[in-house]
Amino acid sequence: MSPTREHRRPPESEQGERDRAALARERRGRRSEEERRRTRSSRSPRSTAPAPASAKRVRPTRRAEIRRRWVALLSVLTLVALVYFLFFSSLLGVKDVAVQGAKQVSADQIRATAAVPADKPMLRVDVDAIRDRVAAMSGIATVDVSRSWPSTVEIAVTERTAIAFFDSGPGGDGFHLVDGGGVVFKTVKTRPAGLPELKLPKVSADDPVTRAVTAVLGVIPQAMLKQVTTATAQTPASVEFTLAGGQTVRWGDAGKADRKAEVLAALLTQPGKVYDVSAPELPTISS
């Protein structure tokens, strides 16, 4: 049995070699594990910077946030100040009212009627209300109101121009001036020179006959208009007027004014009492 036991137990030298080999493998394994750890650590995207560097990155972000808040606050304060100066402060209020185009109507009268509040902020001035007040004046045809920064309200007016007049008669209040739209806008005490007199039962801007007569007077050539002494009509299409020489001109409506004026100028070279150019293609002269 001794030879058999000696065959199963390996010699002491062989056992030692096995132990050394196992120890070597274990050491190689440890070195390999350490190398793998170092490799993973070097490939990792995580920063290995020390904590103070991280703190340095955080501090600028906080300062930027504080700076943004201050900028936002200053922006709000600036906006509030701007709104105050534009809408509530008298620093940008009305200091002057300029009137343009006034000749027959007094500029001071227009300012008084406009009633622009002094020192009122320009943006709060109601230009539409000012325009309506001035437009209601009898001698004013059109009005334009605008703001002229920093402190002036400008009022530009077009005055009404008399194209004819009518006499209020005995016991009346004088002679009434009428513009091209049939609007009666002024009364004077003496008979106006150089204007034709309207011979109508009614003179009003709402009257179609009045508007037709004034429209014809508005399209007649100026040289011919100076010869007209009276104008009348029964209907809007039957306007006629009398010249300074006593001739009567039957003009008709306001259409074809240039053609009618040309034909009438030719007819007036011939003797007659009544010149009818209401149909300029077929004019007539009668005694």
mmCIF file of C-alpha atoms in Angstrom:
data_model
loop_
_atom_site.group_PDB
_atom_site.id
_atom_site.type_symbol
_atom_site.label_atom_id
_atom_site.label_comp_id
_atom_site.label_asym_id
_atom_site.label_seq_id
_atom_site.Cartn_x
_atom_site.Cartn_y
_atom_site.Cartn_z
ATOM 1 C CA MET A 1 0.000 0.000 0.000
ATOM 2 C CA SER A 2 2.952 2.326 0.521
ATOM 3 C CA PRO A 3 3.716 2.633 -3.230
ATOM 4 C CA THR A 4 0.035 3.400 -3.933
ATOM 5 C CA ARG A 5 -0.164 6.216 -1.346
ATOM 6 C CA GLU A 6 3.053 7.708 -2.644
ATOM 7 C CA HIS A 7 1.524 7.742 -6.196
ATOM 8 C CA ARG A 8 -1.657 9.658 -5.096
ATOM 9 C CA ARG A 9 0.117 12.382 -3.014
ATOM 10 C CA PRO A 10 2.076 14.647 -5.258
ATOM 11 C CA PRO A 11 5.572 15.386 -4.258
ATOM 12 C CA GLU A 12 6.194 18.479 -2.134
ATOM 13 C CA SER A 13 8.086 20.264 -4.932
ATOM 14 C CA GLU A 14 5.165 19.850 -7.346
ATOM 15 C CA GLN A 15 2.696 21.215 -4.794
ATOM 16 C CA GLY A 16 4.833 24.304 -4.280
ATOM 17 C CA GLU A 17 4.982 24.997 -7.966
ATOM 18 C CA ARG A 18 1.207 24.848 -8.146
ATOM 19 C CA ASP A 19 0.873 27.297 -5.252
ATOM 20 C CA ARG A 20 3.285 29.707 -6.841
ATOM 21 C CA ALA A 21 1.448 29.481 -10.136
ATOM 22 C CA ALA A 22 -1.887 30.219 -8.450
ATOM 23 C CA LEU A 23 -0.349 33.148 -6.586
ATOM 24 C CA ALA A 24 1.060 34.518 -9.849
ATOM 25 C CA ARG A 25 -2.336 34.258 -11.522
ATOM 26 C CA GLU A 26 -3.950 36.042 -8.616
ATOM 27 C CA ARG A 27 -1.418 38.854 -8.849
ATOM 28 C CA ARG A 28 -1.903 39.151 -12.591
ATOM 29 C CA GLY A 29 -5.635 39.317 -12.032
ATOM 30 C CA ARG A 30 -5.241 42.104 -9.520
ATOM 31 C CA ARG A 31 -2.961 44.034 -11.878
ATOM 32 C CA SER A 32 -5.405 43.555 -14.758
ATOM 33 C CA GLU A 33 -8.291 44.774 -12.606
ATOM 34 C CA GLU A 34 -6.299 47.858 -11.559
ATOM 35 C CA GLU A 35 -5.398 48.542 -15.187
ATOM 36 C CA ARG A 36 -9.047 48.268 -16.239
ATOM 37 C CA ARG A 37 -10.069 50.684 -13.491
ATOM 38 C CA ARG A 38 -7.411 53.181 -14.551
ATOM 39 C CA THR A 39 -8.547 52.848 -18.197
ATOM 40 C CA ARG A 40 -12.223 53.441 -17.309
ATOM 41 C CA SER A 41 -11.248 56.401 -15.151
ATOM 42 C CA SER A 42 -9.241 57.995 -17.962
ATOM 43 C CA ARG A 43 -12.107 57.505 -20.478
ATOM 44 C CA SER A 44 -14.866 58.796 -18.139
ATOM 45 C CA PRO A 45 -16.329 62.240 -19.195
ATOM 46 C CA ARG A 46 -16.645 63.259 -15.586
ATOM 47 C CA SER A 47 -14.297 66.032 -14.614
ATOM 48 C CA THR A 48 -11.621 65.264 -12.114
ATOM 49 C CA ALA A 49 -11.187 68.949 -11.314
ATOM 50 C CA PRO A 50 -11.154 69.796 -7.645
ATOM 51 C CA ALA A 51 -14.173 71.255 -5.868
ATOM 52 C CA PRO A 52 -12.963 74.893 -5.887
ATOM 53 C CA ALA A 53 -13.004 74.956 -9.730
ATOM 54 C CA SER A 54 -16.658 73.815 -9.685
ATOM 55 C CA ALA A 55 -17.489 76.579 -7.252
ATOM 56 C CA LYS A 56 -15.903 79.102 -9.629
ATOM 57 C CA ARG A 57 -18.296 77.993 -12.384
ATOM 58 C CA VAL A 58 -21.343 78.440 -10.158
ATOM 59 C CA ARG A 59 -20.523 81.935 -8.925
ATOM 60 C CA PRO A 60 -20.605 83.669 -12.381
ATOM 61 C CA THR A 61 -24.019 82.112 -13.062
ATOM 62 C CA ARG A 62 -25.424 83.646 -9.883
ATOM 63 C CA ARG A 63 -23.957 87.044 -10.740
ATOM 64 C CA ALA A 64 -25.490 86.853 -14.229
ATOM 65 C CA GLU A 65 -28.887 86.050 -12.741
ATOM 66 C CA ILE A 66 -28.654 89.016 -10.375
ATOM 67 C CA ARG A 67 -27.581 91.228 -13.256
ATOM 68 C CA ARG A 68 -30.565 90.091 -15.361
ATOM 69 C CA ARG A 69 -32.929 90.901 -12.527
ATOM 70 C CA TRP A 70 -31.502 94.406 -12.199
ATOM 71 C CA VAL A 71 -31.792 94.961 -15.939
ATOM 72 C CA ALA A 72 -35.428 93.823 -15.883
ATOM 73 C CA LEU A 73 -36.182 96.112 -12.934
ATOM 74 C CA LEU A 74 -34.565 99.098 -14.618
ATOM 75 C CA SER A 75 -36.498 98.375 -17.820
ATOM 76 C CA VAL A 76 -39.801 98.371 -15.931
ATOM 77 C CA LEU A 77 -38.908 101.606 -14.116
ATOM 78 C CA THR A 78 -37.932 103.231 -17.416
ATOM 79 C CA LEU A 79 -41.227 102.203 -18.994
ATOM 80 C CA VAL A 80 -43.212 103.543 -16.043
ATOM 81 C CA ALA A 81 -41.323 106.847 -16.189
ATOM 82 C CA LEU A 82 -41.917 107.117 -19.937
ATOM 83 C CA VAL A 83 -45.657 106.487 -19.549
ATOM 84 C CA TYR A 84 -45.807 109.096 -16.795
ATOM 85 C CA PHE A 85 -44.016 111.763 -18.832
ATOM 86 C CA LEU A 86 -46.092 111.081 -21.959
ATOM 87 C CA PHE A 87 -49.543 110.764 -20.399
ATOM 88 C CA PHE A 88 -49.491 112.596 -17.075
ATOM 89 C CA SER A 89 -46.649 115.102 -16.891
ATOM 90 C CA SER A 90 -47.035 118.732 -17.965
ATOM 91 C CA LEU A 91 -43.413 118.706 -19.139
ATOM 92 C CA LEU A 92 -44.715 117.333 -22.451
ATOM 93 C CA GLY A 93 -47.949 119.300 -22.244
ATOM 94 C CA VAL A 94 -49.476 121.830 -24.643
ATOM 95 C CA LYS A 95 -47.621 125.136 -24.614
ATOM 96 C CA ASP A 96 -48.827 126.687 -27.879
ATOM 97 C CA VAL A 97 -51.726 126.523 -30.365
ATOM 98 C CA ALA A 98 -50.715 127.443 -33.921
ATOM 99 C CA VAL A 99 -53.438 128.468 -36.415
ATOM 100 C CA GLN A 100 -52.806 128.338 -40.168
ATOM 101 C CA GLY A 101 -55.002 129.517 -43.045
ATOM 102 C CA ALA A 102 -57.082 132.017 -41.069
ATOM 103 C CA LYS A 103 -57.782 135.261 -42.977
ATOM 104 C CA GLN A 104 -61.401 136.306 -42.645
ATOM 105 C CA VAL A 105 -61.864 134.462 -39.351
ATOM 106 C CA SER A 106 -59.751 135.659 -36.442
ATOM 107 C CA ALA A 107 -57.021 133.245 -35.305
ATOM 108 C CA ASP A 108 -57.788 134.197 -31.694
ATOM 109 C CA GLN A 109 -61.434 133.318 -32.270
ATOM 110 C CA ILE A 110 -60.387 129.926 -33.635
ATOM 111 C CA ARG A 111 -58.170 129.305 -30.574
ATOM 112 C CA ALA A 112 -61.009 130.275 -28.262
ATOM 113 C CA THR A 113 -63.411 127.918 -30.047
ATOM 114 C CA ALA A 114 -60.844 125.114 -30.136
ATOM 115 C CA ALA A 115 -60.463 125.344 -26.344
ATOM 116 C CA VAL A 116 -57.205 123.391 -26.217
ATOM 117 C CA PRO A 117 -56.323 122.797 -22.514
ATOM 118 C CA ALA A 118 -53.017 124.415 -21.609
ATOM 119 C CA ASP A 119 -50.310 122.079 -20.239
ATOM 120 C CA LYS A 120 -52.410 119.022 -20.917
ATOM 121 C CA PRO A 121 -50.169 116.093 -22.003
ATOM 122 C CA MET A 122 -49.955 116.044 -25.779
ATOM 123 C CA LEU A 123 -51.002 112.406 -26.131
ATOM 124 C CA ARG A 124 -54.154 113.040 -24.110
ATOM 125 C CA VAL A 125 -55.310 115.962 -26.239
ATOM 126 C CA ASP A 126 -58.501 115.010 -28.117
ATOM 127 C CA VAL A 127 -57.732 116.293 -31.620
ATOM 128 C CA ASP A 128 -61.040 114.985 -32.981
ATOM 129 C CA ALA A 129 -63.039 117.035 -30.480
ATOM 130 C CA ILE A 130 -60.972 120.126 -31.301
ATOM 131 C CA ARG A 131 -61.594 119.598 -35.021
ATOM 132 C CA ASP A 132 -65.347 119.244 -34.492
ATOM 133 C CA ARG A 133 -65.531 122.455 -32.446
ATOM 134 C CA VAL A 134 -63.631 124.496 -35.032
ATOM 135 C CA ALA A 135 -65.523 122.946 -37.967
ATOM 136 C CA ALA A 136 -68.766 124.148 -36.420
ATOM 137 C CA MET A 137 -67.674 127.761 -36.936
ATOM 138 C CA SER A 138 -69.689 129.356 -39.720
ATOM 139 C CA GLY A 139 -66.735 130.677 -41.712
ATOM 140 C CA ILE A 140 -64.711 127.453 -41.690
ATOM 141 C CA ALA A 141 -64.992 124.932 -44.543
ATOM 142 C CA THR A 142 -62.401 122.315 -43.522
ATOM 143 C CA VAL A 143 -60.201 121.751 -40.466
ATOM 144 C CA ASP A 144 -57.154 119.614 -39.776
ATOM 145 C CA VAL A 145 -55.763 119.303 -36.246
ATOM 146 C CA SER A 146 -52.396 117.690 -35.496
ATOM 147 C CA ARG A 147 -49.730 117.459 -32.785
ATOM 148 C CA SER A 148 -46.380 119.120 -33.402
ATOM 149 C CA TRP A 149 -43.911 117.791 -30.846
ATOM 150 C CA PRO A 150 -42.882 118.573 -28.288
ATOM 151 C CA SER A 151 -45.615 121.014 -27.209
ATOM 152 C CA THR A 152 -47.645 122.560 -30.054
ATOM 153 C CA VAL A 153 -51.127 121.790 -31.373
ATOM 154 C CA GLU A 154 -51.513 122.899 -34.994
ATOM 155 C CA ILE A 155 -54.905 123.871 -36.442
ATOM 156 C CA ALA A 156 -55.010 124.265 -40.234
ATOM 157 C CA VAL A 157 -58.250 125.700 -41.619
ATOM 158 C CA THR A 158 -59.745 126.392 -45.021
ATOM 159 C CA GLU A 159 -62.174 129.252 -44.891
ATOM 160 C CA ARG A 160 -65.420 129.383 -46.817
ATOM 161 C CA THR A 161 -65.369 131.553 -49.924
ATOM 162 C CA ALA A 162 -68.460 133.487 -50.903
ATOM 163 C CA ILE A 163 -69.707 132.712 -54.385
ATOM 164 C CA ALA A 164 -73.046 134.569 -54.121
ATOM 165 C CA PHE A 165 -75.297 136.314 -51.649
ATOM 166 C CA PHE A 166 -78.971 136.846 -50.951
ATOM 167 C CA ASP A 167 -80.804 139.796 -49.464
ATOM 168 C CA SER A 168 -82.882 139.133 -46.359
ATOM 169 C CA GLY A 169 -85.237 141.907 -47.519
ATOM 170 C CA PRO A 170 -86.840 144.823 -45.729
ATOM 171 C CA GLY A 171 -86.611 144.441 -41.998
ATOM 172 C CA GLY A 172 -83.994 141.733 -42.380
ATOM 173 C CA ASP A 173 -80.580 141.574 -40.792
ATOM 174 C CA GLY A 174 -78.526 142.278 -43.932
ATOM 175 C CA PHE A 175 -76.914 140.395 -46.802
ATOM 176 C CA HIS A 176 -76.037 136.730 -46.355
ATOM 177 C CA LEU A 177 -72.935 135.257 -47.996
ATOM 178 C CA VAL A 178 -73.230 131.807 -49.563
ATOM 179 C CA ASP A 179 -70.380 129.469 -50.526
ATOM 180 C CA GLY A 180 -70.129 126.955 -53.374
ATOM 181 C CA GLY A 181 -71.929 124.284 -51.359
ATOM 182 C CA GLY A 182 -74.941 126.482 -50.653
ATOM 183 C CA VAL A 183 -73.880 127.099 -47.044
ATOM 184 C CA VAL A 184 -74.897 130.471 -45.627
ATOM 185 C CA PHE A 185 -71.932 131.361 -43.441
ATOM 186 C CA LYS A 186 -71.798 135.116 -42.879
ATOM 187 C CA THR A 187 -73.993 138.193 -42.727
ATOM 188 C CA VAL A 188 -72.823 141.650 -43.732
ATOM 189 C CA LYS A 189 -74.566 145.026 -43.567
ATOM 190 C CA THR A 190 -73.642 146.317 -47.018
ATOM 191 C CA ARG A 191 -74.307 144.797 -50.422
ATOM 192 C CA PRO A 192 -71.254 142.718 -51.454
ATOM 193 C CA ALA A 193 -69.545 143.948 -54.597
ATOM 194 C CA GLY A 194 -68.608 141.556 -57.372
ATOM 195 C CA LEU A 195 -70.943 138.729 -56.277
ATOM 196 C CA PRO A 196 -74.168 137.580 -57.991
ATOM 197 C CA GLU A 197 -77.396 137.743 -56.051
ATOM 198 C CA LEU A 198 -79.442 134.572 -55.571
ATOM 199 C CA LYS A 199 -83.107 134.969 -56.487
ATOM 200 C CA LEU A 200 -84.510 131.857 -54.833
ATOM 201 C CA PRO A 201 -87.512 131.201 -52.590
ATOM 202 C CA LYS A 202 -85.223 129.369 -50.202
ATOM 203 C CA VAL A 203 -81.463 129.400 -49.723
ATOM 204 C CA SER A 204 -80.049 126.465 -47.806
ATOM 205 C CA ALA A 205 -77.345 123.824 -48.121
ATOM 206 C CA ASP A 206 -80.134 121.248 -47.737
ATOM 207 C CA ASP A 207 -82.067 122.652 -50.727
ATOM 208 C CA PRO A 208 -81.291 120.836 -54.055
ATOM 209 C CA VAL A 209 -82.072 123.946 -56.097
ATOM 210 C CA THR A 210 -79.701 126.072 -54.024
ATOM 211 C CA ARG A 211 -76.937 123.506 -54.415
ATOM 212 C CA ALA A 212 -77.539 123.334 -58.190
ATOM 213 C CA VAL A 213 -77.313 127.119 -58.626
ATOM 214 C CA THR A 214 -74.167 127.469 -56.522
ATOM 215 C CA ALA A 215 -72.618 124.488 -58.320
ATOM 216 C CA VAL A 216 -73.178 126.216 -61.683
ATOM 217 C CA LEU A 217 -71.688 129.454 -60.385
ATOM 218 C CA GLY A 218 -68.706 127.414 -59.214
ATOM 219 C CA VAL A 219 -67.951 125.975 -62.681
ATOM 220 C CA ILE A 220 -68.517 129.101 -64.752
ATOM 221 C CA PRO A 221 -65.214 130.616 -65.957
ATOM 222 C CA GLN A 222 -64.098 133.440 -63.691
ATOM 223 C CA ALA A 223 -64.204 136.040 -66.464
ATOM 224 C CA MET A 224 -67.845 135.152 -67.153
ATOM 225 C CA LEU A 225 -68.758 134.907 -63.487
ATOM 226 C CA LYS A 226 -67.765 138.548 -62.994
ATOM 227 C CA GLN A 227 -70.548 139.522 -65.465
ATOM 228 C CA VAL A 228 -73.276 137.588 -63.610
ATOM 229 C CA THR A 229 -75.568 139.836 -61.580
ATOM 230 C CA THR A 230 -78.364 137.439 -60.526
ATOM 231 C CA ALA A 231 -78.943 133.679 -60.591
ATOM 232 C CA THR A 232 -82.144 131.674 -60.209
ATOM 233 C CA ALA A 233 -83.733 128.282 -60.928
ATOM 234 C CA GLN A 234 -87.023 126.444 -60.605
ATOM 235 C CA THR A 235 -85.447 122.970 -60.629
ATOM 236 C CA PRO A 236 -81.867 121.701 -60.263
ATOM 237 C CA ALA A 237 -81.665 121.354 -64.079
ATOM 238 C CA SER A 238 -83.068 124.787 -64.989
ATOM 239 C CA VAL A 239 -80.409 127.182 -63.725
ATOM 240 C CA GLU A 240 -80.319 130.551 -65.443
ATOM 241 C CA PHE A 241 -78.590 133.826 -64.724
ATOM 242 C CA THR A 242 -78.560 137.445 -65.839
ATOM 243 C CA LEU A 243 -75.474 139.217 -67.147
ATOM 244 C CA ALA A 244 -74.458 142.797 -66.520
ATOM 245 C CA GLY A 245 -75.584 143.716 -70.066
ATOM 246 C CA GLY A 246 -79.125 142.540 -69.325
ATOM 247 C CA GLN A 247 -78.929 139.252 -71.260
ATOM 248 C CA THR A 248 -80.430 136.114 -69.772
ATOM 249 C CA VAL A 249 -78.498 132.851 -69.999
ATOM 250 C CA ARG A 250 -80.291 129.528 -69.683
ATOM 251 C CA TRP A 251 -77.532 127.248 -68.488
ATOM 252 C CA GLY A 252 -79.379 124.122 -67.373
ATOM 253 C CA ASP A 253 -77.490 121.875 -64.954
ATOM 254 C CA ALA A 254 -73.817 121.976 -63.917
ATOM 255 C CA GLY A 255 -72.710 119.426 -66.531
ATOM 256 C CA LYS A 256 -70.591 120.170 -69.625
ATOM 257 C CA ALA A 257 -69.474 123.485 -68.148
ATOM 258 C CA ASP A 258 -66.474 123.953 -70.434
ATOM 259 C CA ARG A 259 -68.473 123.225 -73.578
ATOM 260 C CA LYS A 260 -71.328 125.493 -72.501
ATOM 261 C CA ALA A 261 -68.928 128.344 -71.695
ATOM 262 C CA GLU A 262 -67.273 127.999 -75.101
ATOM 263 C CA VAL A 263 -70.617 128.012 -76.933
ATOM 264 C CA LEU A 264 -71.946 130.937 -74.863
ATOM 265 C CA ALA A 265 -68.869 133.031 -75.615
ATOM 266 C CA ALA A 266 -69.526 132.528 -79.317
ATOM 267 C CA LEU A 267 -73.259 133.286 -79.003
ATOM 268 C CA LEU A 268 -72.669 136.538 -77.106
ATOM 269 C CA THR A 269 -71.039 137.966 -80.212
ATOM 270 C CA GLN A 270 -74.494 138.002 -81.758
ATOM 271 C CA PRO A 271 -77.407 140.211 -80.713
ATOM 272 C CA GLY A 272 -80.120 138.690 -78.580
ATOM 273 C CA LYS A 273 -81.923 138.730 -75.255
ATOM 274 C CA VAL A 274 -81.997 135.079 -74.211
ATOM 275 C CA TYR A 275 -79.098 132.686 -74.827
ATOM 276 C CA ASP A 276 -79.890 129.018 -74.235
ATOM 277 C CA VAL A 277 -76.880 126.701 -73.859
ATOM 278 C CA SER A 278 -78.601 124.041 -71.731
ATOM 279 C CA ALA A 279 -78.073 121.723 -74.714
ATOM 280 C CA PRO A 280 -74.721 122.973 -76.050
ATOM 281 C CA GLU A 281 -75.060 120.855 -79.210
ATOM 282 C CA LEU A 282 -78.232 122.822 -80.122
ATOM 283 C CA PRO A 283 -77.846 126.347 -78.682
ATOM 284 C CA THR A 284 -80.423 129.011 -79.382
ATOM 285 C CA ILE A 285 -80.718 132.809 -79.308
ATOM 286 C CA SER A 286 -84.035 134.614 -78.881
ATOM 287 C CA SER A 287 -85.041 138.249 -78.694
#
